[in-house]
Every structure is written in structure tokens, then in C-alpha cells.
Coordinates of C-alpha atoms and ligand atoms in Angstrom, one line a residue:
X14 CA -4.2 47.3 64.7
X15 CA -3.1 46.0 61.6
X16 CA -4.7 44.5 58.6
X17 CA -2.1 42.0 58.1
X18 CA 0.5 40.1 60.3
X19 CA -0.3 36.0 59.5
X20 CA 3.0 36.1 57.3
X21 CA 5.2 37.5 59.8
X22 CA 7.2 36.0 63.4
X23 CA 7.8 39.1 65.0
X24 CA 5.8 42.7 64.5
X25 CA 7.3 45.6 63.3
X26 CA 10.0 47.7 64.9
X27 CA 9.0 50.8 66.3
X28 CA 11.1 52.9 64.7
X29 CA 9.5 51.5 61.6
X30 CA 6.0 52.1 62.8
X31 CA 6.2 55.2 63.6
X32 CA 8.6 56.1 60.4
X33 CA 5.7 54.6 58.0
X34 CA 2.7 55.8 59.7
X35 CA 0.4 58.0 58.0
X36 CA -2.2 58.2 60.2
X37 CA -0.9 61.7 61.4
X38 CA -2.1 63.3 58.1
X39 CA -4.2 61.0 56.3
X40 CA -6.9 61.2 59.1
X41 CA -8.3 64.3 56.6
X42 CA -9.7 61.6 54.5
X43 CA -11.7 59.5 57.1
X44 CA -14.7 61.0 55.9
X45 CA -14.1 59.6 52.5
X46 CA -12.9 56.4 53.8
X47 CA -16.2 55.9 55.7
X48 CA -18.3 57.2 52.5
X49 CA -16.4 54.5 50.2
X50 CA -16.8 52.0 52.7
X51 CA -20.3 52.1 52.9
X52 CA -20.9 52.2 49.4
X53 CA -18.4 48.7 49.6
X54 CA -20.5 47.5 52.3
X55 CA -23.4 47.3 50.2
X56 CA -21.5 46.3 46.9
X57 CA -20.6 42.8 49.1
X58 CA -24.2 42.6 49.9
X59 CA -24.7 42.6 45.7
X60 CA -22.3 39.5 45.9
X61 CA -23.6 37.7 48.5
X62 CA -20.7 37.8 51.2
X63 CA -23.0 40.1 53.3
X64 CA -26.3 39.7 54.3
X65 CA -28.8 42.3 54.1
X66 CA -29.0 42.5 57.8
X67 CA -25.1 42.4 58.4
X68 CA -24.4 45.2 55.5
X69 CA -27.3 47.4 57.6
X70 CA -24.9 47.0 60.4
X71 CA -22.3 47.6 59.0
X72 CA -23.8 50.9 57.5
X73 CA -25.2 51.9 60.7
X74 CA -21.9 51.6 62.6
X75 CA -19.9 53.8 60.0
X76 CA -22.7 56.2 60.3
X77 CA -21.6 56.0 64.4
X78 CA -17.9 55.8 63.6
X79 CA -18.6 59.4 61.5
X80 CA -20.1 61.1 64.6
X81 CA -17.3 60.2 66.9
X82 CA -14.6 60.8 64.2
X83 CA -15.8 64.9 64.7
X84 CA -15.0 64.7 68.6
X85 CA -11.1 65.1 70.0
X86 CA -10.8 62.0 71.8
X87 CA -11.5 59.7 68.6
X88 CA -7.5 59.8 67.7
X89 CA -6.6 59.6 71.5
X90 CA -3.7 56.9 71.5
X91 CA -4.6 55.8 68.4
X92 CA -1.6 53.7 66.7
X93 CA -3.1 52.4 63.6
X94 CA -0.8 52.3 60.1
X95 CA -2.9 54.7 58.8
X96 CA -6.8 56.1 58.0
X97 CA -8.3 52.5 56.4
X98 CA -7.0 50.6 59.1
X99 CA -8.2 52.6 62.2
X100 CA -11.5 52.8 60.3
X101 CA -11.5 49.1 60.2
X102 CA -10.9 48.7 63.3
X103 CA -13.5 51.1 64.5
X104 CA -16.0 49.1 63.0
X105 CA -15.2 45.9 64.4
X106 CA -15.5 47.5 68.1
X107 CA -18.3 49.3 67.3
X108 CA -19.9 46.0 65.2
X109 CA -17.9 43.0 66.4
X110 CA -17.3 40.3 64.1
X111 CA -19.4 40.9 61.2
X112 CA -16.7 43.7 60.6
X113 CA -14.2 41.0 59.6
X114 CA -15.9 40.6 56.2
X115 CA -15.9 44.8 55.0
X116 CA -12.2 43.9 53.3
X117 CA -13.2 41.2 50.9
X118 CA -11.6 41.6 47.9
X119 CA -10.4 45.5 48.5
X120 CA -7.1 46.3 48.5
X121 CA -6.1 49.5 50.3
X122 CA -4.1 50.3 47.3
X123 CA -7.5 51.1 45.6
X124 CA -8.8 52.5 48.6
X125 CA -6.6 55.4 49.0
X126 CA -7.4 55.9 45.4
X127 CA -10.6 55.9 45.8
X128 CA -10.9 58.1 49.0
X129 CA -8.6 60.5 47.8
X130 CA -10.4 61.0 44.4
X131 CA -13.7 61.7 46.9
X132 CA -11.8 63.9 49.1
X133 CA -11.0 65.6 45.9
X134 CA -13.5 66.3 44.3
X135 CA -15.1 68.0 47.1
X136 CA -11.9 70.3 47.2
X137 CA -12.0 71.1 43.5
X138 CA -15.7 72.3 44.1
X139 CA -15.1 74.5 46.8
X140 CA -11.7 75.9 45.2
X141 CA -13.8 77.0 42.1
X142 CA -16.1 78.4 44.3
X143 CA -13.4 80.7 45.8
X144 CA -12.5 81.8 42.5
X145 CA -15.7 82.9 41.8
X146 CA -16.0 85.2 44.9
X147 CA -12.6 86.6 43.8
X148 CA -13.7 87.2 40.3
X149 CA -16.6 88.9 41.6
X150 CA -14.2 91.2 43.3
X151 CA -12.9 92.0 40.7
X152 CA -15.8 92.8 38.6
X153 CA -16.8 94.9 41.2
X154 CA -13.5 97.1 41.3
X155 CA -13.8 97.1 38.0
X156 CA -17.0 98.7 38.2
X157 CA -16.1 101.3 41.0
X158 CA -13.5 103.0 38.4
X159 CA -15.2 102.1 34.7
X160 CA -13.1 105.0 32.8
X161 CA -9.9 104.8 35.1
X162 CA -6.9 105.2 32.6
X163 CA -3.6 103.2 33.7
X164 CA 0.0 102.7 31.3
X165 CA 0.0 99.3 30.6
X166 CA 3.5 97.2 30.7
X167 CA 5.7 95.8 28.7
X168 CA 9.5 95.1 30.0
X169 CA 8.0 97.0 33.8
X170 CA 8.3 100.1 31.1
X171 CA 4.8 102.4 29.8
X172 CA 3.5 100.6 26.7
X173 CA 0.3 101.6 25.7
X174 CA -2.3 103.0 27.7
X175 CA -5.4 100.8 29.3
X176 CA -8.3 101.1 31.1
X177 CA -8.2 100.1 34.4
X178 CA -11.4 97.7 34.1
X179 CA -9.4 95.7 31.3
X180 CA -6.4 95.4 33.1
X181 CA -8.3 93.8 35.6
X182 CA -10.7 91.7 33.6
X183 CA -7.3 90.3 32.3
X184 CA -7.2 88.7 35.8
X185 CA -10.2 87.8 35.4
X186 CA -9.6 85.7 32.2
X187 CA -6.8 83.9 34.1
X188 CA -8.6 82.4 37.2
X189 CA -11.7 81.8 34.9
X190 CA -9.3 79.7 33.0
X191 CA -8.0 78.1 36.7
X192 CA -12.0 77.6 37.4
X193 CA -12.1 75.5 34.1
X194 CA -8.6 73.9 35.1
X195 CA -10.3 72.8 38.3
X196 CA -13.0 71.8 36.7
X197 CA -10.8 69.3 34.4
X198 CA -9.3 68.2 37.7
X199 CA -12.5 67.1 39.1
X200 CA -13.6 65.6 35.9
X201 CA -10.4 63.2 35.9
X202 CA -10.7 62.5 39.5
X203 CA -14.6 61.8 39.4
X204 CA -13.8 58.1 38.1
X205 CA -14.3 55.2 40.1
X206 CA -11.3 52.9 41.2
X207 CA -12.9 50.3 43.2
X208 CA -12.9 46.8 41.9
X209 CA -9.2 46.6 40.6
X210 CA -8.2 45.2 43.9
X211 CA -5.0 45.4 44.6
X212 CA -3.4 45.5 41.0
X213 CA -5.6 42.4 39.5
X214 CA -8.7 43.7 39.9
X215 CA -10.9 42.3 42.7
X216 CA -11.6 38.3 43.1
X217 CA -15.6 39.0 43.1
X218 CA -18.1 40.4 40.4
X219 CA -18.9 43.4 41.7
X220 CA -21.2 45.6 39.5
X221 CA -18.8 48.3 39.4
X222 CA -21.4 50.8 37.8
X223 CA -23.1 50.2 40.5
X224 CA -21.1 51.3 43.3
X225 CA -19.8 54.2 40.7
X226 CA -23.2 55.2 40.8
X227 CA -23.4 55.0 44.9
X228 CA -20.9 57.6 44.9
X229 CA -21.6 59.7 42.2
X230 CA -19.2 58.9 40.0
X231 CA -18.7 59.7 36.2
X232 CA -17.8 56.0 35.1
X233 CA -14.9 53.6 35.9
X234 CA -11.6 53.2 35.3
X235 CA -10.6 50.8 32.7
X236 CA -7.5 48.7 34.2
X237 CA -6.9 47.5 37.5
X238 CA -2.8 47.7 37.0
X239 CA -3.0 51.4 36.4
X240 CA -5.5 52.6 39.4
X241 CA -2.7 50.9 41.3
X242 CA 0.0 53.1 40.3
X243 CA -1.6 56.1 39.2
X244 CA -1.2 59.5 41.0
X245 CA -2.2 61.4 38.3
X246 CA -5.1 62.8 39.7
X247 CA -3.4 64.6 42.2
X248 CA -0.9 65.9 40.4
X249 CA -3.7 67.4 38.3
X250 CA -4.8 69.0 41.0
X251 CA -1.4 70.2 41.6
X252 CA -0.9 72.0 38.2
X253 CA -3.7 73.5 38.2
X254 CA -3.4 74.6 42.3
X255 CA 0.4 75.8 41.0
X256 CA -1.4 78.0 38.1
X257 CA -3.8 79.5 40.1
X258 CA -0.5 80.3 42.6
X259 CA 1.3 81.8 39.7
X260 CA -1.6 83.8 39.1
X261 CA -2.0 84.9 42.4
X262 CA 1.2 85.5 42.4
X263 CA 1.8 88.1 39.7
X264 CA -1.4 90.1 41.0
X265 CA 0.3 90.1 44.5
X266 CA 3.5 91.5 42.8
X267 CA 1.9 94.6 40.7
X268 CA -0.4 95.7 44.0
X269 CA 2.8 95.6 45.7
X270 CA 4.3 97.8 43.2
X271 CA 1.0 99.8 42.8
X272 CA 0.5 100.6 46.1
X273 CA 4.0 101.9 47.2
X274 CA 5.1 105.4 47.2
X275 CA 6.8 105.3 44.1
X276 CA 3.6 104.5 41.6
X277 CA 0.7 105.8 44.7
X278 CA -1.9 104.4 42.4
X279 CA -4.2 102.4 45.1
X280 CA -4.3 102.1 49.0
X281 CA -4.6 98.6 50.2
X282 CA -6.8 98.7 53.2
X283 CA -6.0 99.0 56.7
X284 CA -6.9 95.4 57.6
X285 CA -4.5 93.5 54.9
X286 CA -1.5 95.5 55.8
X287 CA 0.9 95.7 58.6
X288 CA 3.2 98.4 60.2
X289 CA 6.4 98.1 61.5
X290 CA 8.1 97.4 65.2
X291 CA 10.6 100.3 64.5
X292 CA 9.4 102.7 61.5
X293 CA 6.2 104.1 62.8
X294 CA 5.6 105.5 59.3
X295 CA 5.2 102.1 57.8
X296 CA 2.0 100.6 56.1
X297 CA 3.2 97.2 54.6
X298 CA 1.7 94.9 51.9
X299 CA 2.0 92.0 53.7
X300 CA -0.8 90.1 52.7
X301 CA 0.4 90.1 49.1
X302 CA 3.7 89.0 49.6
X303 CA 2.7 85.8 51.8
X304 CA 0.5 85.2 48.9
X305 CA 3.2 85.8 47.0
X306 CA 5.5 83.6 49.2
X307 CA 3.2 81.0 49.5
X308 CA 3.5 79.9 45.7
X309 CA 6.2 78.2 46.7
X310 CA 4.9 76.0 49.0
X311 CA 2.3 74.9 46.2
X312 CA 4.4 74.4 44.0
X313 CA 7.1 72.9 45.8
X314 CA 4.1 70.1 45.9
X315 CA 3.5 70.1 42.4
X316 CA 7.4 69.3 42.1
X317 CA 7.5 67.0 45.0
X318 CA 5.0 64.4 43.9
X319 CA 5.9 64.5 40.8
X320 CA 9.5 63.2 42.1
X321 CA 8.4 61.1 44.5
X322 CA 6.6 59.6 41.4
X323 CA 9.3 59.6 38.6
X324 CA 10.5 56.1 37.8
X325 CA 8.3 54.1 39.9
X326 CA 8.4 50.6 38.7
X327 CA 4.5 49.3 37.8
X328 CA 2.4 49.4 39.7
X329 CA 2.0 50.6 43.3
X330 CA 4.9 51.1 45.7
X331 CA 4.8 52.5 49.0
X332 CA 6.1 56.1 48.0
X333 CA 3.3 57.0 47.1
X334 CA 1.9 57.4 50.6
X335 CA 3.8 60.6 50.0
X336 CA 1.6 61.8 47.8
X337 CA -1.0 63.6 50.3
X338 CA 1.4 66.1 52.6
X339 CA 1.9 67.8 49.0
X340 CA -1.7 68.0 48.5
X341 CA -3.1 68.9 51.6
X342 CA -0.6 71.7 51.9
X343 CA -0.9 72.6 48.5
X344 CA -5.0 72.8 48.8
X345 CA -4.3 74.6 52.3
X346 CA -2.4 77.2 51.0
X347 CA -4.4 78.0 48.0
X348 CA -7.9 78.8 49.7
X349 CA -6.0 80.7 52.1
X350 CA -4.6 82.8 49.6
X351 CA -8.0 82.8 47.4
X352 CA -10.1 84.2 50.6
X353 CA -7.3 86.6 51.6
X354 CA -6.7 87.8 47.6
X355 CA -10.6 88.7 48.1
X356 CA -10.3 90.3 50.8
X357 CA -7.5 92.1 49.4
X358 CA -9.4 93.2 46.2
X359 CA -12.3 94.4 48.3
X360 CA -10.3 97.0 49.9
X361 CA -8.5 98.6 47.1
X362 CA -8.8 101.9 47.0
X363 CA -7.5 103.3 43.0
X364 CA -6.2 107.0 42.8
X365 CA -7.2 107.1 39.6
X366 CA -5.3 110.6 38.6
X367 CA -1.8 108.9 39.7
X368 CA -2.1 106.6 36.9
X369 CA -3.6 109.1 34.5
X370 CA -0.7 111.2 34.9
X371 CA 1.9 108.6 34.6
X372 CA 0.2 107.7 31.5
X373 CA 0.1 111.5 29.9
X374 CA 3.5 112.7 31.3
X375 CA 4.9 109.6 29.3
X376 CA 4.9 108.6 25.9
X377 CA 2.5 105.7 25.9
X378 CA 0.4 107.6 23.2
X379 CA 3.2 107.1 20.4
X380 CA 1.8 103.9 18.7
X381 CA -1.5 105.6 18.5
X382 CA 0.2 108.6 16.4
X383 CA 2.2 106.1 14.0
X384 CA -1.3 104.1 13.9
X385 CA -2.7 107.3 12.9
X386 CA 0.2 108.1 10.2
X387 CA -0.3 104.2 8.6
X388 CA -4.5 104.9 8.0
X389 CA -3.7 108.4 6.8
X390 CA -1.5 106.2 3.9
X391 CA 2.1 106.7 5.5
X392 CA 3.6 103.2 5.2
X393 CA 4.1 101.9 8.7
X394 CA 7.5 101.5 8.8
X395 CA 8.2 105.4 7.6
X396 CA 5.4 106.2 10.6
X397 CA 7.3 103.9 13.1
X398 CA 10.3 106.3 12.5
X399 CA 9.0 109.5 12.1
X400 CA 7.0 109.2 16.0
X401 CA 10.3 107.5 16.9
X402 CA 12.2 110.7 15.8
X403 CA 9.5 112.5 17.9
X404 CA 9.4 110.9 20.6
X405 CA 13.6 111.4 20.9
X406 CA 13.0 115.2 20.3
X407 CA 10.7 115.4 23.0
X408 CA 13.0 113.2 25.1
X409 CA 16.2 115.7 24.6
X410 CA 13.9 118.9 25.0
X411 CA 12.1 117.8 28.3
X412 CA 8.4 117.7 26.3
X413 CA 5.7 116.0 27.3
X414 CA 2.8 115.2 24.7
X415 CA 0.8 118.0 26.0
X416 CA 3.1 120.5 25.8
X417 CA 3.3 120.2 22.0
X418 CA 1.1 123.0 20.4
X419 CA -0.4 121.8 16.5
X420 CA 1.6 124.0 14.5
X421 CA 4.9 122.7 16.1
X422 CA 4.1 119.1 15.9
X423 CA 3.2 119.9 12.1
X424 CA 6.2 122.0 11.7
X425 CA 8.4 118.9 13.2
X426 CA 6.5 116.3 10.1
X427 CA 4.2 117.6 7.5
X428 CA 2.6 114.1 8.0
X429 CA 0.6 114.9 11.7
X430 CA -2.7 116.4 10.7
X431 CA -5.1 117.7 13.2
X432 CA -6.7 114.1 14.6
X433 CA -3.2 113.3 15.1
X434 CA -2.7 116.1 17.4
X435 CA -5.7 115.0 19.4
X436 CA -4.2 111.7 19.6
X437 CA -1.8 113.1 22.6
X438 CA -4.2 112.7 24.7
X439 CA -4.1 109.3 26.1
X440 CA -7.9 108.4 26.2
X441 CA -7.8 109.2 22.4
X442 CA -6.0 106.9 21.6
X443 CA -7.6 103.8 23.2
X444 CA -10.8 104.9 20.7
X445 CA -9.1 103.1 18.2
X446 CA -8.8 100.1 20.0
X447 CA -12.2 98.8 19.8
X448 CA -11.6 95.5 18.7
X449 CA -12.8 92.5 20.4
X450 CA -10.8 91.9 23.0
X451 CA -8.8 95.4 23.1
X452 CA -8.8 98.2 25.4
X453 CA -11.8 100.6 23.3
X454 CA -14.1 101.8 26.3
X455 CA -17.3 99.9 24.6
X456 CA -15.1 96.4 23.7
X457 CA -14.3 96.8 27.8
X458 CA -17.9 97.4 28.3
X459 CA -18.8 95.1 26.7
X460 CA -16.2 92.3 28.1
X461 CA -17.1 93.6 31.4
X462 CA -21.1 92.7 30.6
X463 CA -19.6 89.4 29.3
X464 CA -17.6 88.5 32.3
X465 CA -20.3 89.2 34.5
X466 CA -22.7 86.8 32.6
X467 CA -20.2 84.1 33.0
X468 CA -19.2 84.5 36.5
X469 CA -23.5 84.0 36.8
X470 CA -23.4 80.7 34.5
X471 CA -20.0 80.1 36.7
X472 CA -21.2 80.4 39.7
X473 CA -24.5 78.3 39.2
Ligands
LIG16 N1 -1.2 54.4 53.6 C1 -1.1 53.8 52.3 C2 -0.9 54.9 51.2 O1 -1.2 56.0 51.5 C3 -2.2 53.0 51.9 C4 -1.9 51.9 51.0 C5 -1.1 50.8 51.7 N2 -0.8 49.8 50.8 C6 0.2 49.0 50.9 N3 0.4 48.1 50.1 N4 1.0 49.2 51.9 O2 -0.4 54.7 50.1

């Protein structure tokens, strides 16, 4: 069926048909299409172009339409342009003629607007709540190994050392800031188009807080030209899906790293690794690099619609239909990488001494000592050099901070007094940093405490 045809002599050709077609993949909204229709279905009774009776029908048959949509043989030989049209025709076989009214002043234009900002939101919600369960994870790994001591990075070479708990909470911080990027998303999406028509706005006064209010919607948009041409709210969803991926994406690369033989510093579990056809030895991270791999596909979305969109003359245009394949895959692939980063997470298993020694045998514990040197009055440039001077000794001679005794550190600068010397050890060191937001046992306590309050207020 179409929903136009008067103007024309002959029909399409079918190589046109089935090149235009969207039916294929925007079947995923016919659940919003149905919702908005409803809502439309009374908003024409408002007007006056339905009767009470005929909008009940109406109503009723969608409410039909929505069961049969869930069974397989719904789609069976269907040839419709896309989702709005085989709706529309559903109805009118499933509610005969008074059907013919339900497109009064709609444009589909603002129709796949509007059912893709419902089909949104919905996603945003349960996206957020994905990132919750993973920042639980994390909590809770956190809390397994509270005083687990890890180098941190800087250039992939031992900085400074951290606690394990506040390397992970710095996870944490990013996907709480994706669960407030979705959040933005939603907030953008969760505006009503209907009533703009197709770029004029809509021939009939419809209370358009009203049908806002139908289906839950914030407000309305403000001009009829823009709803028309505006993909914005799926590329917002985009970004922030493409964040999240990036995100993702660097976790997936250090558990790589950290579980391999040459750092040994966690054991992914059984069930999110693979072996090998040949090399019976192997255990393989394979999870994390399809998560890892999979940022591209999300991405490539972000970049795709935002092509597909570049230069589009005002106001809609038919590339847009291009708009969902991005989005569905990219909303796809990101709850399939949020449940399997869980999953992941839940299974690590830290060695907590293989880190420990690869902070102590390095030298991670030198801007503690020229700390140390600036508070006991040496200017910090002077203390910069002298731990630099140290740390080149020890370098040449093969010494690690342990195995300098007292009297040879003081014998190598007057400067290092006795608190200095304790300062060698690693855990020492991070005493100091108890700023907010640093690596000082009680500031991570205390962020952990934090973090777990707002994961609560989060989640609720
Ligand atoms: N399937 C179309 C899309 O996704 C719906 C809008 C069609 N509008 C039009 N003027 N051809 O964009």
C-alpha cells in the first residue's frame, strides 16, 4: 500500500521500491508508531474530524494491530514503503473506512520524528540502566581489594602509585558522566513534534500540549520547519552511545594488558575468554577486544549520520531515512557490550601482589621523596633534581627503592631525613595524597562511600 499515488500515471519501478523501502528496519518502531497514532487518534477527536465513537475504534484496532505486530506472520509478504504506511494500512483492514481519516493533517515527516523520539527515549532509559549495573560492578570489585596497590600510567610507563579502588572509581566517574549524557539525550528527545505537519505545521488546531501530555512529553517544539529537518536527536544519542564506546573501549584495552602474562595482575574468568584451535595453552581476552572492536561500529554511526546529514538543504529530504540503520546498530552494540563489560567485571580476579611488586621494584615512589624535600623547605626544583640524580644512581647500580639502607640514602643527599626514607615504600607515599579527589586511602574511602550513594540516587 501506499499513502499517496493520485499525482502519478504509472507506480513505482521495482527496483525503486525495493531500493527506498525501509520497512526492513524501521519495523523496530511500530510500537511507537502505534503509541503516537493513538494519541493522534484522539487529538482528531479534540478537532472534530473524529467522532468519539470512530476514535474508540480506531484506538481499539491499534490495540489489535499491537498484538498481532508480536506474532511472525504479521510482516509475511508485506510490501509497504515503510513502518507508518503498513500501520495504516493495518488499520484500515482491521477498521475499514473510518481508518481513512487517522492521516489528517500528519505528515510522516513528523511522524518518524515523533516515533523515533518515543523509541528513544525508551532506549536512553534502559541504556542508563545498564550503566548502572556496570557501575555497581565496579564498586563491588572495588570493594573485594579496598587496599590493593597498582603503578598508575602515564605514557603506558609507572607514574605514581594508586589504589586499586581509585583506579577503578575513575571508571566509574566516566560512565556516571555517560549516565548523565544519556540523560541529556533523553531530555532533548522527550519533546513533542506533532503538529508541524509536514514543514508548515498542521492545517488543524490541535492542542498540542495536549497530545504532549498523552505521551509524556516535556513540552513542544517550537517551529514546524525545524522538526522537519532535524536529526539532532539522534545524533545526540550517538555522541553520547560513541563516549560510552570510547570508554568501554579503553577499560577493554588495560584488562587486556592486565590480564596477559606480561603484567599477570587479574584472571578474567573462564566464561568471557576463549582458547585456541591450535595452542592448547591459550586463554584469550576475547570479550574485551569485541568490545573493543565494536567501537567502531558505534561510531562509524555517529560519523555516518552525521554525513548523511551535512549540507542538507531545509528542511526534510529523503536521506534522512538513513538515519535509523546507524542508530539501531549503534544502540545494539552498546547494551551488548554494557551487559558483557558486567559480566566481565564480575569475574575479575586481581593478584593483588603482581601489581604491588611492579609498583616497589620501580620507581613510582620518586615524586613522593621530592614532595617530601619541598615541605622539608628544599625549593622544588633543587628536589626535582636531587631524586632525579637518585633515581639515575639507582638506575646504573641495579637498586631498587628497598634496597637503599638510611645512612646510604643520607650519605647520597644530606637533604633525605628519616620520613624520607620511609617514603620508599609505595603505600607511604599515597598518605600524602589525601586530597579530595586523590589516591589517600580515606579520600578513596571516602569517594568509594560517595560513589555508592550516587549509584543509589542513580539508580532510583
Ligand atoms: N520512511 C521515511 C523516513 O524514514 C518516512 C518519511 C517519509 N517522508 C517522505 N516525504 N517521503 O524518513
Amino acid at each position: 500500500m501506499k499513502l499517496w499515488g493520485g499525482r502519478f500515471e504509472t507506480g513505482p519501478s521495482e527496483v525503486f521500491e525495493r531500493f527506498s523501502g525501509s520497512l526492513d528496519f524501521d519495523r523496530r518502531l511500530i510500537d511507537a508508531d502505534i503509541r503516537g497514532s493513538q494519541a493522534f487518534a484522539r487529538a482528531l477527536e479534540r478537532v472534530g474530524i473524529l467522532t468519539a465513537d470512530e476514535c474508540a475504534q480506531i484506538v481499539a484496532a491499534f490495540d489489535q494491530i499491537r498484538t498481532e505486530a508480536a506474532g511472525a506472520a504479521f510482516y509475511e509478504g508485506a510490501t509497504d514503503e515503510d513502518v507508518h504506511t503498513l500501520v495504516i494500512r493495518k488499520l484500515k483492514e482491521c477498521a475499514g473506512a473510518v481508518a481513512d481519516k487517522i492521516h489528517t493533517g500528519r505528515s510522516r515527516n513528523e511522524q518518524v520524528s515523533l516515533d523515533t523520539r518515543l523509541w528513544l527515549r525508551e532506549e536512553c532509559d534502559r541504556v542508563r540502566r545498564l550503566l548502572c549495573g556496570v557501575m555497581g560492578a565496579l564498586l563491588r570489585l572495588a570493594a573485594a581489594y579496598p587496599d590493593a596497590v597498582i603503578p598508575g600510567y602515564t605514557h603506558m610507563r609507572r607514574a605514581q602509585a594508586v589504589l586499586w579502588p581509585h583506579y577503578l572509581l575513575a571508571y566509574f566517574e566516566m560512565f556516571s558522566r555517560d549516565w548523565e549524557r544519556f540523560g541529556e539525550a533523553r531530555r532533548r528527545a522527550n519533546i513533542l513534534p506533532l503538529g508541524s505537519g509536514a514543514l508548515a505545521g498542521s492545517g488543524f488546531p490541535f492542542d498540542r500540549e495536549a497530545i504532549a501530555q498523552d505521551l509524556g512529553f516535556e513540552g513542544i517544539t517550537r517551529n514546524s520547519m525545524d522538526v522537519s529537518g532535524d536529526r539532532d536527536f539522534a545524533l545526540d544519542f550517538l555522541y553520547a552511545a560513541s563516549v560510552t564506546m570510547l570508554h568501554l573501549s579503553r577499560l577493554a584495552e588495560d584488562w587486556i594488558l592486565y590480564s596477559s602474562e606480561e603484567f599477570g595482575w587479574m584472571e578474567l574468568g573462564d566464561g568471557v575468554t576463549s582458547g585456541s584451535s591450535l595452542m592448547p595453552q591459550k586463554k584469550n581476552p576475547d570479550s574485551l577486544e569485541l568490545i573493543r572492536g565494536k567501537t567502531g561500529r558505534v561510531m562509524g554511526g555517529l560519523t555516518s549520520l552525521m554525513v548523511s546529514m551535512k549540507g542538507l538543504p531545509m528542511t526534510y529530504n529523503r536521506d534522512m531515512q538513513e538515519d535509523k540503520v546507524p542508530l539501531f546498530e549503534a544502540a545494539d552494540q552498546l547494551s551488548g557490550c554494557l551487559e558483557m563489560v558486567r559480566v566481565v567485571v564480575e569475574s575479575v580476579k586481581l593478584h593483588p601482589a603482581r601489581p604491588a611488586a611492579a609498583a616497589e621494584e620501580s620507581w613510582v615512589v620518586a615524586t613522593d621523596l621530592a614532595e617530601a624535600l619541598a615541605r622539608a623547605g628544599t625549593p622544588f626544583h633543587q628536589a626535582h633534581q636531587i631524586v632525579g640524580r637518585f633515581v639515575l644512581e639507582s638506575v646504573r647500580g641495579g637498586k631498587k627503592p628497598a634496597d637503599w639502607t638510611p645512612e646510604e640514602m643520607r650519605r647520597f643527599a644530606p637533604e633525605f631525613t628519616g620520613e624520607m626514607v620511609a617514603l620508599l615504600d609505595p603505600r607511604r607515599g599515597m598518605e600524602s595524597r589525601e586530597v579530595p579527589g586523590g589516591t589517600g586511602p580515606e579520600a578513596v574511602a571516602a569517594a568509594r562511600i560517595a560513589a555508592k550513594e550516587r549509584l543509589e540516587r542513580m539508580m532510583s
